[in-house]
Amino acid sequence: MELRIDRGAVERCRELARAIAAPVSEFIAAHSTVSVERSVLRLLGVDGVSTDDVPVPNLIVEALSPEERARGAALAFGRGLAETGLEPQALGEALASGELSLSAFARVPEEPARRVVAAFVERSLARIRARREERAEKLTRLPQLPPPLLYVIVASGNIYEDRTAAVAAAEAGAQIVAVIRSTGQSLLDFVPFGPTTEGFGGTYATQANFKIVREALDAASERLGRYVMLTNYASGLCMPEIATMAAIERLDMLLNDSMYGILFRDINMKRTFVDQHFSRMLNAYSGIVINTGEDNYLTTADAVEQAPAVLASQFINEEFAHRAGMPDRQIGLGDAYEIDPDLEDGFLFQVAQAQLARQIFPGAPLKYMPPTKHMTGDIFKGHLIDALFNLTSVMTHQTIHLCGMLTEAIHTPFLGDRALSLENARYVMNTARHFGDEIAFKPEGKIEQRARGVLTDAERLLGRVAERGLMQAIEAAVFADVSRPPDGGRGFDGVFPRAAGYWNPFEEALRMERGSRGG
Amino acid sequence: MELRIDRGAVERCRELARAIAAPVSEFIAAHSTVSVERSVLRLLGVDGVSTDDVPVPNLIVEALSPEERARGAALAFGRGLAETGLEPQALGEALASGELSLSAFARVPEEPARRVVAAFVERSLARIRARREERAEKLTRLPQLPPPLLYVIVASGNIYEDRTAAVAAAEAGAQIVAVIRSTGQSLLDFVPFGPTTEGFGGTYATQANFKIVREALDAASERLGRYVMLTNYASGLCMPEIATMAAIERLDMLLNDSMYGILFRDINMKRTFVDQHFSRMLNAYSGIVINTGEDNYLTTADAVEQAPAVLASQFINEEFAHRAGMPDRQIGLGDAYEIDPDLEDGFLFQVAQAQLARQIFPGAPLKYMPPTKHMTGDIFKGHLIDALFNLTSVMTHQTIHLCGMLTEAIHTPFLGDRALSLENARYVMNTARHFGDEIAFKPEGKIEQRARGVLTDAERLLGRVAERGLMQAIEAAVFADVSRPPDGGRGFDGVFPRAAGYWNPFEEALRMERGSRGG
Amino acid sequence: MGNLVKPYGDTVNDGKVQMSFTLPIPWSEAADEAARRLVGKMGFTGVQIVEGRPIADGFSFFVAYAATPQAIDTSTISVTSAKTHAMSMDEIDDLIRERVGRKLRIAGACIGTDAHTVGIDAILNMKGYKGDYGLERYRMFETFNLGSQVSVEEFVRFAKEKKIDALLASQVVTQKGSDVKNFTALAELLEAEGLRDEIVLCCGGPRVTNLMATELGYDAGFGRGTLPSEVAAFIATRMAQKIASAR
Amino acid sequence: MGNLVKPYGDTVNDGKVQMSFTLPIPWSEAADEAARRLVGKMGFTGVQIVEGRPIADGFSFFVAYAATPQAIDTSTISVTSAKTHAMSMDEIDDLIRERVGRKLRIAGACIGTDAHTVGIDAILNMKGYKGDYGLERYRMFETFNLGSQVSVEEFVRFAKEKKIDALLASQVVTQKGSDVKNFTALAELLEAEGLRDEIVLCCGGPRVTNLMATELGYDAGFGRGTLPSEVAAFIATRMAQKIASAR
Ligand code: B12
Ligand code: B12
Ligand SMILES: Cc1ncc(COP(=O)(O)O)c(C=O)c1O
Ligand SMILES: Cc1ncc(COP(=O)(O)O)c(C=O)c1O
């Protein structure tokens, strides 16, 4: 079922993506953010909150002087470690309670600070490696079913109900479970702490919540004889911190996009670019597959028109991921089945788009999102739209398959909704298992022509972006019809230039590690 | 989306069907049945019931002596007409009330009897022609939507609720409405009379009921600007009589099969063969499209295994229909989407089967039946199976599309069920309108191989039937694993040999008419 | 006490149910509100009409989500299933051989005007159902399959004539209560003929439950998904009991 | 009297409804019976559990059909729809020009932590919705779209500063009643700031009904499928009334 597409155009798109990312990479290399620094602290072992619920990493970074901050939190914190001989967590607590203050250690020499930090860095990376190996071991012993991997969300707002729901979903056939975050969390410039039971439209992403569901799914995996994956969002103002927590709690995937926060959450673009880079370096190391957010273009604007933007964004996300050291097998590029169900031959367009992505990114575990925008309270019709989405996915060999819910327009899924949704996917994908392999597209037919048209338009779009520069292109509303100024949006005050001598020991270690892997 | 099939095999199957039908035709030509004779009377204009609800045509035929019956009811009745000068209905009533008796006219000469009957035959055929022209006029003025023609059933048991349901269905998009009969009607050796409100699993087929729904649908057709067709069953012990009533009330289609009654209702085979022939002659003349019942093989036995039997039966039904003077455009051959939904790649087999029929019978308005057997109380899954059925139908260009109901396993459809069912068909057929035209099957792939295998096996099956003779083959349980003896089953006592001088003026007229059309 | 349960949407005891129905009124915002109040009158709270639309002139279709305050105490429910004994074909044959000492004569039919024989055939035919052999295959059963559309009178006459030990009646069509009507007529006629006590009387069909069957005076009822061996085990056990208690 | 209606399955007043729900119990025949009795306790008759099956350890899913004895008198339902006036863009502009005599200042936002702007954008953006132009396109409106995740305080501050005539608040997320909470907070703060009377206060979202909105103290509420012109017509008419009655 191959589309005959212009391979030259694909190559040109990749070159354009490289040209687009290069200047942004330079910017990234010269900057850091409060969230990056907080994750460095978290990675070193700092956790917990103050009596008024402010996370310790936030307190520490906020307490740094601009000059200290510009050289990286690791150094200042390392001075404290060296001087006090405390474990990072203990030092963090002492700082949080006001018992100690990092400014007191300003004159501790760099050398011992670096040395003591280096040891904790090694310990931290070993821990992440251990989690990664644990995953590999489980995957070998408890193999997943073949793709499309059925993925469902849980989002009751209460982590304990979510746990129940996650386990039930696994039993009903889910291979990946996502705990959806509460509205508004992406705009919080800190990560909430502890188990939570009060979210709106989702449950807070906290390290404790990650652990609760991971443990429950690990137990279920053993019972079911197949490894059930867990995923969450490394997105919003705390992208790298969530990547950190996920690495530690052995999440398997993370929603993580190089531009989503900018376009859809009005997060400052510089903040986003810097944050996504460091998160992805971490994700690469933890063996976490990222899921990019191209589907969002389709929920806010017309899906037929936006197809080239989706493809262009996939090229950009791929390029940024490569630059952060991610191999193709960890780059879950996004797409979605969002064409108006009442459009004649809309199904043909969906097949064209899905197959196009499959051919252009053969090594990527494509993430295919279900119909959402055109779902209504008519759950019966909704279930049918989901069925054709399921069919398209199995025909075009998508990898990560977000199961559509018949109640999409109504509420975050009920336990029974997920069971019906999984039943839908299993039925359709089984009865039409090899359909895609048994047919060919009519040469120059509607499907092929559509795919070719999308590719041509994506190349044109990338050309325009490359010409202006990515930041200026975003300002000029080239993506999703949304304009964002380079210095506007949320979290801009948390971006700062690296001073000479800036030190991020994890970045350094991961880059070296990658060099040695030849990545 | 053409399958490469062995055209020679198709030709050989048609030859075998001819060889199978020929001896049966000889039998048919030499016999008549009580139901054929009753329809002759109905056609002449006899209707109504006696005080104890026995239809007048039944009373008259029952009162004939074996010798009179063997020469056909028309002659005996014609004698009465000639002698009394009454209209057929008046004579019928007088006979029913016992006021007159046909035996009293036994000595009236044949000539005047034939002459007076001939006049009523002409009147009767003119009436049927008028209904046929009326249909043609409406179809021109109120064109239907393009096929697949969406067909739904109504079956409340109460004709007035059925009328409401039929009109609502038309408004919701139905193009054909069937009023399903009560259980057991097919085994009644008479047609109930008048409007009825008490049926089980369906509503009695009566002429009054036909009229009530036809009028309501005619009004709806005008309002909607598209002609909505009405259909019922010319099946069971009163096949030709229902064909008569349908001709008069301008039904547009009729379920009518050359072997269904034998296999699935244990109706005597000789009765069935004779009855189907005369019904089809009438249907041909009234412009009624027949729908054959091959789907029934699939509801009682495994659908994957029974596919060759379905195809073999389609060839036999086609041949018998041709022999009754039906043009291809009136032969709605049956098939159904009945493969176990949990069979891997079952969808591929369904597509293969549907496309095979489409290619072998290009001129026939194929009737495609929905999944029924594997439907369960899980209405959500049922709706999905219907969706893939809808997809298969539009891909393979089926003509008469029976919409599946999500409540198939529960109850005869509710008004709301039909609306959901029509929504399902409209959605799927629109979003994938030209999908079938935009793909090709992989040469020698699973789909093509399946289609070829079915054709080969059907040829083999027809070969076996031709060798033994159809009646003996049925006795040997070649079809549907059911064995029926030639002289067993219901209604055998209503079959009798035609005596020398047997006269069926309608058969004669229709045959001449057909000769003049060159059919 | 007990074990009170409520429907579960996404939180324990939230009581959430989904509902759909048609109202014979044209669609409007007022129709949505009528639907909402109607569901309220049914006793639900938090009623959301998530879909409301015209489906024909004068008819509207609605989908609702709502919470029920009702709960059910599962500890009070003791349905005696006819399917409790899991026995193999050989075990069943052995049981009959030992406890009855002769072949049991079984007759099955689709009674009334019902012609849905697939279900009763699944129980009786050699081939069976879902890999479970039918009663014809058992050494200790002699079976008669009377097929479809067998009148109650004919069925009882046959039972009498052939000295049948167990009667199996099937009903698939349920419209207007025709199944209950026919099942009742059969039980009554057997009673009237004085045959009821000697016979193991079973019924089945997709809407049959054991509870309903026993209420109608049957020994057992078998619903959707029944396997032949479950029926065979029931007949054998019940017959053995009858014989034991007759001694 | 009145016009009592009941759900319609296939016969007038049969009262038939379809229902589905999950119970937190393992599946068994007894679970089916528990489900049947539960639906009975909800007040339905003729309950059929047509599907019952395990969907996870300790959870079963059921589909039921049943009849409700409840009916609703449609003649008692007088929902005042906010959408009664069908007016064109020009008519609305003219109405404002004549009866208000100046441009109306409109501010819209997705309040609270809700970020679903598609709905409010559909009402405000030039482009509009389903071929119906948005408020920005009207000559007699000056519109401000504050976007997503706007706190109630910020929204009221803006209204005060810019002397807004009509506030349009959107809420799409409804989990745990967050929509009602935010709508209520907005109405209360406006009241507290003494701004409520001057402002035409509207809310909208897929689960909003005009009834609910008026109960929360809003002038109007707009649900799924709202067209911009319906909102524009409402604002214009209401503003004209306010001015007339102020005279
Ligand atoms: C196959 C079928 C037919 C075939 C029947 C062929 C045959 N020889 O049996 C044909 C096409 C002929 C047919 C015709 C009609 N059918 Co029909 N048919 C069905 C269908 C699709 C499947 C039934 C089936 O075979 N199920 C599979 C078997 C294995 O399951 P089962 O019957 O439940 O049996 C199991 C158990 O219940 C149990 N069991 C059953 N009986 C017994 C007896 C005993 C003693 C025991 C122990 C156990 C037992 O064991 C079996 C194995 O587990 C159903 C819809 C559906 N999906 O259920 C409609 C359905 C049953 N039919 C229906 C109707 C209305 C008809 C017609 C009346 C329509 C018409 N007016 O033309 C006709 C007339 C038939 C008649 N006179 O009875 C309705 C009944 C509505 C109702 N609830 O009243 C249904 C539900 C479809 C619908 N939604 O309209 N039908
Ligand atoms: C698109 C979408 C998104 C987009 C939003 C993009 C954007 N910029 O708006 C993205 C992908 C970002 C998103 C994210 C989330 N979403 Co969302 N999303 C949807 C979706 C698919 C469609 C909503 C939509 O655009 N509808 C189309 C518009 C035109 O319709 P509308 O909003 O009803 O508006 C019309 C009327 O209501 C009215 N109207 C609306 N507002 C107003 C205001 C006024 C004053 C007036 C007069 C009229 C009016 O006029 C409009 C035109 O007719 C729905 C599911 C669905 N199909 O409904 C889920 C849905 C709303 N999302 C949901 C959730 C939970 C989320 C998340 C919280 C998930 C998560 N944890 O990550 C996030 C976070 C968002 C946040 N912080 O609020 C849930 C809400 C559950 C609930 N009932 O509480 C839904 C129902 C999906 C689900 N079943 O889980 N989502
Ligand atoms: C990359 C990405 N991050 C996050 C989200 C979720 O929204 P929020 O930003 O509110 O967490 C999405 C939504 O689909 C997404 O694609
Ligand atoms: C040809 C034909 N006649 C009749 C029927 C209906 O059944 P009955 O024979 O009970 O009328 C069917 C069923 O699908 C059929 O295919």
mmCIF file with all atom_site columns, C-alpha atoms in Angstrom, chain C residues 37-92:
data_model
loop_
_atom_site.group_PDB
_atom_site.id
_atom_site.type_symbol
_atom_site.label_atom_id
_atom_site.label_alt_id
_atom_site.label_comp_id
_atom_site.label_asym_id
_atom_site.label_entity_id
_atom_site.label_seq_id
_atom_site.pdbx_PDB_ins_code
_atom_site.Cartn_x
_atom_site.Cartn_y
_atom_site.Cartn_z
_atom_site.occupancy
_atom_site.B_iso_or_equiv
_atom_site.pdbx_formal_charge
_atom_site.auth_seq_id
_atom_site.auth_comp_id
_atom_site.auth_asym_id
_atom_site.auth_atom_id
_atom_site.pdbx_PDB_model_num
ATOM 1  C CA . ARG C 1 37 ? -36.968 16.827  33.385 1.00 0.00 ? 37 ARG C CA 1
ATOM 2  C CA . LEU C 1 38 ? -38.276 13.442  32.342 1.00 0.00 ? 38 LEU C CA 1
ATOM 3  C CA . VAL C 1 39 ? -35.005 11.820  33.373 1.00 0.00 ? 39 VAL C CA 1
ATOM 4  C CA . GLY C 1 40 ? -35.230 13.829  36.570 1.00 0.00 ? 40 GLY C CA 1
ATOM 5  C CA . LYS C 1 41 ? -38.707 12.420  37.174 1.00 0.00 ? 41 LYS C CA 1
ATOM 6  C CA . MET C 1 42 ? -37.264 8.943   36.744 1.00 0.00 ? 42 MET C CA 1
ATOM 7  C CA . GLY C 1 43 ? -35.336 9.718   39.907 1.00 0.00 ? 43 GLY C CA 1
ATOM 8  C CA . PHE C 1 44 ? -31.930 10.621  38.523 1.00 0.00 ? 44 PHE C CA 1
ATOM 9  C CA . THR C 1 45 ? -29.808 13.572  39.571 1.00 0.00 ? 45 THR C CA 1
ATOM 10 C CA . GLY C 1 46 ? -27.222 15.614  37.689 1.00 0.00 ? 46 GLY C CA 1
ATOM 11 C CA . VAL C 1 47 ? -29.029 14.973  34.427 1.00 0.00 ? 47 VAL C CA 1
ATOM 12 C CA . GLN C 1 48 ? -27.180 16.046  31.313 1.00 0.00 ? 48 GLN C CA 1
ATOM 13 C CA . ILE C 1 49 ? -28.873 15.834  27.941 1.00 0.00 ? 49 ILE C CA 1
ATOM 14 C CA . VAL C 1 50 ? -25.722 15.553  25.877 1.00 0.00 ? 50 VAL C CA 1
ATOM 15 C CA . GLU C 1 51 ? -27.473 14.984  22.574 1.00 0.00 ? 51 GLU C CA 1
ATOM 16 C CA . GLY C 1 52 ? -30.925 15.943  21.419 1.00 0.00 ? 52 GLY C CA 1
ATOM 17 C CA . ARG C 1 53 ? -31.958 16.094  17.806 1.00 0.00 ? 53 ARG C CA 1
ATOM 18 C CA . PRO C 1 54 ? -34.828 15.535  15.430 1.00 0.00 ? 54 PRO C CA 1
ATOM 19 C CA . ILE C 1 55 ? -34.837 12.117  13.826 1.00 0.00 ? 55 ILE C CA 1
ATOM 20 C CA . ALA C 1 56 ? -38.117 12.448  11.942 1.00 0.00 ? 56 ALA C CA 1
ATOM 21 C CA . ASP C 1 57 ? -41.087 14.789  11.809 1.00 0.00 ? 57 ASP C CA 1
ATOM 22 C CA . GLY C 1 58 ? -42.382 14.836  15.341 1.00 0.00 ? 58 GLY C CA 1
ATOM 23 C CA . PHE C 1 59 ? -39.712 12.593  16.854 1.00 0.00 ? 59 PHE C CA 1
ATOM 24 C CA . SER C 1 60 ? -36.542 13.505  18.715 1.00 0.00 ? 60 SER C CA 1
ATOM 25 C CA . PHE C 1 61 ? -33.731 11.344  19.981 1.00 0.00 ? 61 PHE C CA 1
ATOM 26 C CA . PHE C 1 62 ? -31.825 12.001  23.193 1.00 0.00 ? 62 PHE C CA 1
ATOM 27 C CA . VAL C 1 63 ? -28.699 10.771  24.882 1.00 0.00 ? 63 VAL C CA 1
ATOM 28 C CA . ALA C 1 64 ? -28.408 11.460  28.593 1.00 0.00 ? 64 ALA C CA 1
ATOM 29 C CA . TYR C 1 65 ? -25.926 10.931  31.372 1.00 0.00 ? 65 TYR C CA 1
ATOM 30 C CA . ALA C 1 66 ? -27.175 11.062  34.916 1.00 0.00 ? 66 ALA C CA 1
ATOM 31 C CA . ALA C 1 67 ? -26.595 9.695   38.392 1.00 0.00 ? 67 ALA C CA 1
ATOM 32 C CA . THR C 1 68 ? -28.903 7.297   40.163 1.00 0.00 ? 68 THR C CA 1
ATOM 33 C CA . PRO C 1 69 ? -29.296 7.449   43.924 1.00 0.00 ? 69 PRO C CA 1
ATOM 34 C CA . GLN C 1 70 ? -30.266 3.780   43.921 1.00 0.00 ? 70 GLN C CA 1
ATOM 35 C CA . ALA C 1 71 ? -27.944 1.054   45.095 1.00 0.00 ? 71 ALA C CA 1
ATOM 36 C CA . ILE C 1 72 ? -28.334 -2.689  45.150 1.00 0.00 ? 72 ILE C CA 1
ATOM 37 C CA . ASP C 1 73 ? -27.254 -5.015  47.886 1.00 0.00 ? 73 ASP C CA 1
ATOM 38 C CA . THR C 1 74 ? -25.512 -7.823  46.034 1.00 0.00 ? 74 THR C CA 1
ATOM 39 C CA . SER C 1 75 ? -25.412 -9.982  49.141 1.00 0.00 ? 75 SER C CA 1
ATOM 40 C CA . THR C 1 76 ? -29.187 -10.396 48.913 1.00 0.00 ? 76 THR C CA 1
ATOM 41 C CA . ILE C 1 77 ? -29.059 -11.869 45.442 1.00 0.00 ? 77 ILE C CA 1
ATOM 42 C CA . SER C 1 78 ? -28.938 -15.612 45.359 1.00 0.00 ? 78 SER C CA 1
ATOM 43 C CA . VAL C 1 79 ? -29.787 -16.619 41.816 1.00 0.00 ? 79 VAL C CA 1
ATOM 44 C CA . THR C 1 80 ? -29.726 -20.328 41.488 1.00 0.00 ? 80 THR C CA 1
ATOM 45 C CA . SER C 1 81 ? -28.024 -20.806 38.200 1.00 0.00 ? 81 SER C CA 1
ATOM 46 C CA . ALA C 1 82 ? -28.930 -23.894 36.264 1.00 0.00 ? 82 ALA C CA 1
ATOM 47 C CA . LYS C 1 83 ? -25.301 -24.017 35.259 1.00 0.00 ? 83 LYS C CA 1
ATOM 48 C CA . THR C 1 84 ? -23.535 -24.668 38.543 1.00 0.00 ? 84 THR C CA 1
ATOM 49 C CA . HIS C 1 85 ? -22.276 -28.165 37.789 1.00 0.00 ? 85 HIS C CA 1
ATOM 50 C CA . ALA C 1 86 ? -19.269 -28.230 35.495 1.00 0.00 ? 86 ALA C CA 1
ATOM 51 C CA . MET C 1 87 ? -19.122 -31.818 34.253 1.00 0.00 ? 87 MET C CA 1
ATOM 52 C CA . SER C 1 88 ? -17.578 -33.492 31.260 1.00 0.00 ? 88 SER C CA 1
ATOM 53 C CA . MET C 1 89 ? -19.528 -35.607 28.768 1.00 0.00 ? 89 MET C CA 1
ATOM 54 C CA . ASP C 1 90 ? -18.094 -38.795 30.238 1.00 0.00 ? 90 ASP C CA 1
ATOM 55 C CA . GLU C 1 91 ? -18.905 -37.785 33.788 1.00 0.00 ? 91 GLU C CA 1
ATOM 56 C CA . ILE C 1 92 ? -22.465 -37.036 32.774 1.00 0.00 ? 92 ILE C CA 1
#
